[in-house]
Amino acid sequence: IEAFRQRTFDEGNDSLSPEKYNPDQLDGQTWMTFVGDDLASISVVERSHYTGDPDVAGRICRYHILKNYRHSNAGFRMLESQCEWARQQGLK
C-alpha cells in the first residue's frame, strides 16, 4: 500500500495521504485490484461518519486507479464485493 500511495502522490492525487487514510486504523475495509503483480487500484469501504449514522450507512471512498490502468474497469470489479461486505457488516 505504501508504494501505491507514493505512486498516487506522483500522479498528483492526495486522497491517500496519511491524514486521510491510515490502513492500520480504518473503520472499514480496504479493497485492491491487481493487474498481474501490480497494484492498480485501491478503494475503501468505511462506516459513514459524515451522514451521522455510521451503524447504518457505509461509503466507498479513498478511491484511486493508477493512470496506466484507468481503462481496466477496476472500480466495477470491486463494487459487488464491497456492497456484499457492507451488508455483512449490517450496513444498508
XYZ file of C-alpha atoms in Angstrom:
92
model
C 0.000 0.000 0.000
C 2.819 2.432 0.788
C 4.413 2.044 -2.656
C 0.973 2.510 -4.236
C 0.356 5.592 -2.066
C 3.610 7.145 -3.330
C 2.603 6.466 -6.921
C -0.719 8.277 -6.342
C 1.191 11.286 -4.981
C 3.438 11.208 -8.066
C 0.258 11.379 -10.162
C -0.966 14.432 -8.242
C -3.607 12.730 -6.069
C -3.561 13.188 -2.293
C -6.680 11.189 -1.391
C -4.485 8.545 0.245
C -2.430 10.958 2.336
C -1.690 9.674 5.868
C -4.089 12.270 7.297
C -6.933 10.919 5.167
C -6.121 7.199 5.019
C -4.485 5.056 7.676
C -4.953 1.358 6.858
C -3.989 0.390 10.411
C -6.786 2.450 11.993
C -9.556 2.031 9.463
C -13.195 1.589 10.467
C -13.822 -0.373 7.317
C -12.103 -2.495 4.708
C -9.512 -1.803 2.008
C -10.088 -3.323 -1.429
C -7.386 -3.703 -4.053
C -7.310 -4.616 -7.718
C -4.165 -6.147 -9.133
C -3.211 -6.373 -12.782
C -0.681 -9.162 -12.803
C 1.580 -8.444 -9.837
C 0.991 -4.679 -9.965
C -1.416 -2.974 -7.554
C -3.542 -0.958 -9.972
C -6.360 0.377 -7.805
C -7.385 0.820 -4.195
C -10.738 1.656 -2.665
C -12.072 1.728 0.884
C -15.479 0.889 2.289
C -15.982 2.519 5.661
C -18.764 3.373 8.052
C -20.089 6.798 7.150
C -19.385 9.260 9.902
C -20.333 12.084 7.538
C -24.028 11.188 7.464
C -24.387 10.799 11.231
C -25.498 7.169 11.029
C -22.339 5.004 10.873
C -24.292 1.971 12.104
C -26.499 2.153 9.003
C -24.621 3.849 6.181
C -21.379 2.939 4.516
C -19.426 4.822 1.917
C -16.927 3.886 -0.731
C -14.072 6.341 -0.701
C -10.314 6.907 -0.936
C -10.507 5.599 -4.460
C -7.662 5.791 -6.948
C -6.734 3.957 -10.127
C -3.191 4.469 -11.370
C -3.155 6.212 -14.737
C -1.764 3.164 -16.564
C -4.852 1.169 -15.501
C -7.654 3.720 -15.914
C -9.384 1.597 -18.559
C -9.204 -1.678 -16.611
C -12.693 -1.355 -15.019
C -11.016 -1.794 -11.619
C -13.795 0.002 -9.761
C -16.501 -2.190 -11.237
C -14.532 -5.288 -10.302
C -14.691 -4.323 -6.610
C -18.206 -2.911 -6.340
C -20.253 -6.100 -5.945
C -17.919 -7.493 -3.286
C -17.821 -4.156 -1.483
C -21.618 -3.971 -1.287
C -21.822 -7.559 -0.043
C -19.175 -6.889 2.614
C -21.083 -3.787 3.768
C -24.328 -5.805 4.082
C -22.481 -8.450 6.116
C -21.370 -5.671 8.468
C -25.015 -4.645 8.976
C -24.853 -1.602 6.716
C -27.764 -0.763 4.474
